[in-house]
PDB file of C-alpha atoms in Angstrom:
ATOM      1  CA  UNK A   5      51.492 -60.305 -27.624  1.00 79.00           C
ATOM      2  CA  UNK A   6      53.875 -57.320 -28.778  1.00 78.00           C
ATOM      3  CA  UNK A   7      52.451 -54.036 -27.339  1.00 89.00           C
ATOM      4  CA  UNK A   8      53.175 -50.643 -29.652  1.00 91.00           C
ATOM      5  CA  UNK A   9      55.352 -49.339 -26.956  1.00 90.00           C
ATOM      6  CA  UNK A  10      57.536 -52.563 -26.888  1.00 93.00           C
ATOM      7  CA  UNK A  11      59.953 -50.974 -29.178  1.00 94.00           C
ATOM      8  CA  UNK A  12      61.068 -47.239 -30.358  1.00 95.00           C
ATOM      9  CA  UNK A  13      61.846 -48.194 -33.292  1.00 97.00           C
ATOM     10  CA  UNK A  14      60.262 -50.301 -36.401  1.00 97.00           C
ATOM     11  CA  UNK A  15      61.760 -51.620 -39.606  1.00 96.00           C
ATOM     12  CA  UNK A  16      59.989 -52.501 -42.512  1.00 97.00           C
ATOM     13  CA  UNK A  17      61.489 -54.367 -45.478  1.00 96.00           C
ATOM     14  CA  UNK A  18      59.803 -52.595 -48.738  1.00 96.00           C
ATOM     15  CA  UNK A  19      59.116 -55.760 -51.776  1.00 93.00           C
ATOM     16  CA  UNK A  20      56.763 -58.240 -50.002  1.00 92.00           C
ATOM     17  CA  UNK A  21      56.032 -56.300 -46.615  1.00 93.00           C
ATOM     18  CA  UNK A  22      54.857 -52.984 -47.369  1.00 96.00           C
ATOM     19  CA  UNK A  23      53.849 -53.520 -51.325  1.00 96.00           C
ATOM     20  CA  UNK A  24      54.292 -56.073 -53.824  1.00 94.00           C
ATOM     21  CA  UNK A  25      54.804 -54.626 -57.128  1.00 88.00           C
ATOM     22  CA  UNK A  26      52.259 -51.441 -57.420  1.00 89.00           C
ATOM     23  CA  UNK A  27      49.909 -52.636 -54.781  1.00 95.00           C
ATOM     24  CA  UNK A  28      50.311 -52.015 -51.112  1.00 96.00           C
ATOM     25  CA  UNK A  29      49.452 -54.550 -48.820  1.00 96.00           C
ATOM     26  CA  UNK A  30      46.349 -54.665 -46.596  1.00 96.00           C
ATOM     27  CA  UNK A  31      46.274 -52.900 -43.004  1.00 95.00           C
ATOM     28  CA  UNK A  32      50.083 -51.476 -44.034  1.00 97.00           C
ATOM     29  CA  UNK A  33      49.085 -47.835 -44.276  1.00 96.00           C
ATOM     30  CA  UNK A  34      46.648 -48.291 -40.668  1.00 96.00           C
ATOM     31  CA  UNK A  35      49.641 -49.344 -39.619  1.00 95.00           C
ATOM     32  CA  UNK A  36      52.390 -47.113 -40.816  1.00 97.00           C
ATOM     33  CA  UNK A  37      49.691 -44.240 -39.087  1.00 96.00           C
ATOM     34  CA  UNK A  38      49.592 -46.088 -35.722  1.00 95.00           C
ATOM     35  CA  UNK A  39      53.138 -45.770 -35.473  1.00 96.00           C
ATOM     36  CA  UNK A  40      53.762 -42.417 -36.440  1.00 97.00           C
ATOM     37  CA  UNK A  41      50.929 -41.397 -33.877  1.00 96.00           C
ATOM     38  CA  UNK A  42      52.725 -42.430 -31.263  1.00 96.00           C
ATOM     39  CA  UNK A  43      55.965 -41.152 -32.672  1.00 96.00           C
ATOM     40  CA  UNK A  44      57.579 -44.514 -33.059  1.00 97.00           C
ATOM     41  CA  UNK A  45      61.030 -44.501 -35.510  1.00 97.00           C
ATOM     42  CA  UNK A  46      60.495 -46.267 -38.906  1.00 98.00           C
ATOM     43  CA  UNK A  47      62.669 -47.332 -41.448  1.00 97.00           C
ATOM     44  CA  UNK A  48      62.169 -48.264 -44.577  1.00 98.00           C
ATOM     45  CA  UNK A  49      64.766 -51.294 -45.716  1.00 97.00           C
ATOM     46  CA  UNK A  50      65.538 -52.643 -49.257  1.00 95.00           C
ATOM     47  CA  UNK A  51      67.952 -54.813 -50.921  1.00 92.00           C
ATOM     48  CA  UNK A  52      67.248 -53.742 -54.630  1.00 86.00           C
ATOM     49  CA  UNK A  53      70.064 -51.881 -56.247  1.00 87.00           C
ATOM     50  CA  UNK A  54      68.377 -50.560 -58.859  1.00 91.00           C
ATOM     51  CA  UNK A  55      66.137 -48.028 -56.629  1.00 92.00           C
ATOM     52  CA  UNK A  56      67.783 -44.811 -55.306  1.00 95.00           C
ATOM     53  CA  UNK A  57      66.377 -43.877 -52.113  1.00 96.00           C
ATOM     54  CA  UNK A  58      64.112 -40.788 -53.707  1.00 97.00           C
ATOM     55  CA  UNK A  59      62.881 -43.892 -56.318  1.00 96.00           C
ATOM     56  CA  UNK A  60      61.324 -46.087 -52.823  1.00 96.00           C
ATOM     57  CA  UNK A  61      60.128 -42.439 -51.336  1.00 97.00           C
ATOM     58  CA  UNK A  62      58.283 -41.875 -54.407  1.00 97.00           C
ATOM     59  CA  UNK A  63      57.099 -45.260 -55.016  1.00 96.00           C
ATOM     60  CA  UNK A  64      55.893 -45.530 -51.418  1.00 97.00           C
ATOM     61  CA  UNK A  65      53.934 -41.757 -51.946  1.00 97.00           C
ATOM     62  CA  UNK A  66      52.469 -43.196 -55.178  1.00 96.00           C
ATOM     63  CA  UNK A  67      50.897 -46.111 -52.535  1.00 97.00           C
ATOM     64  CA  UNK A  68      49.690 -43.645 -49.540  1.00 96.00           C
ATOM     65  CA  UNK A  69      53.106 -43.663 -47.638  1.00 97.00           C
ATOM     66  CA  UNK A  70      54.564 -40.651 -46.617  1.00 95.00           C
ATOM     67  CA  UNK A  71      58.632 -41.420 -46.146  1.00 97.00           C
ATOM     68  CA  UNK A  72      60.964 -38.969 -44.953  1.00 97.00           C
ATOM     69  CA  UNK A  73      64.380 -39.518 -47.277  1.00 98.00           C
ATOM     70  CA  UNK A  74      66.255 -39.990 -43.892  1.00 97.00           C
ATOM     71  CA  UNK A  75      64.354 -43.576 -43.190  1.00 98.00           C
ATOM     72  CA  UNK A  76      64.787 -45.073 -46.457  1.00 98.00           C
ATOM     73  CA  UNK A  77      67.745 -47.320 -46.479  1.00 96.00           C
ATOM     74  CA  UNK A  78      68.917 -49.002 -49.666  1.00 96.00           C
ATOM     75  CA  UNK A  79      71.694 -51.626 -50.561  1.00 92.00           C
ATOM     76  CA  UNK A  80      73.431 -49.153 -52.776  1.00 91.00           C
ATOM     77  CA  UNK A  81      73.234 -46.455 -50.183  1.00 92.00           C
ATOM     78  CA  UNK A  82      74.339 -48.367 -47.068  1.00 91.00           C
ATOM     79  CA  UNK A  83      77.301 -49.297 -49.616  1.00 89.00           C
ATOM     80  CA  UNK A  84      78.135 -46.007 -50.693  1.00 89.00           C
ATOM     81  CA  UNK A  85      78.176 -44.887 -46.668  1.00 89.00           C
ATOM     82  CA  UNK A  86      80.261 -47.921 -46.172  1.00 89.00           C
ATOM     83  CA  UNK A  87      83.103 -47.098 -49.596  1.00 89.00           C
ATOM     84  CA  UNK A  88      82.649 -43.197 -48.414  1.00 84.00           C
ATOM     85  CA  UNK A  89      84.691 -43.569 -45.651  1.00 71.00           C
TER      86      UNK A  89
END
């Protein structure tokens, strides 16, 4: 069994782990909590690249999630950090 302090860091993939469409999924915000309580890093991962990062942080507020910009990580922005260089 994984124990919280296993890891420093979690990763969450948005569509299908968090939410699915509007709806967030059960024990996800209990969850998102726990971590933060014990001051764990989270990110926030998605392959869309329709949604900007601000779009997810909103979307995720809208659900109960509160995102800081810096742990929201989207296709197009990894490849704008990537072409930036």
């Amino acid at each position: 069994m994984i124990n919280i302090h296993d890891f420093d860091a979690y990763c969450f993939d948005l569509d299908g782990t968090i939410y699915i469409d509007n709806k967030l999924l059960p024990s996800v915000k209990e969850a998102i909590q726990l971590l933060r309580k014990h001051e764990k890093k989270i990110l926030f991962i998605t392959n869309t690249t329709i949604q900007t990062r601000e779009m997810c942080q909103n979307q995720l507020r809208s659900l109960g999630i509160i995102a800081h910009i810096d742990e929201i990580l989207t296709a197009s922005y990894i490849f704008s950090l990537y072409f930036s260089e």
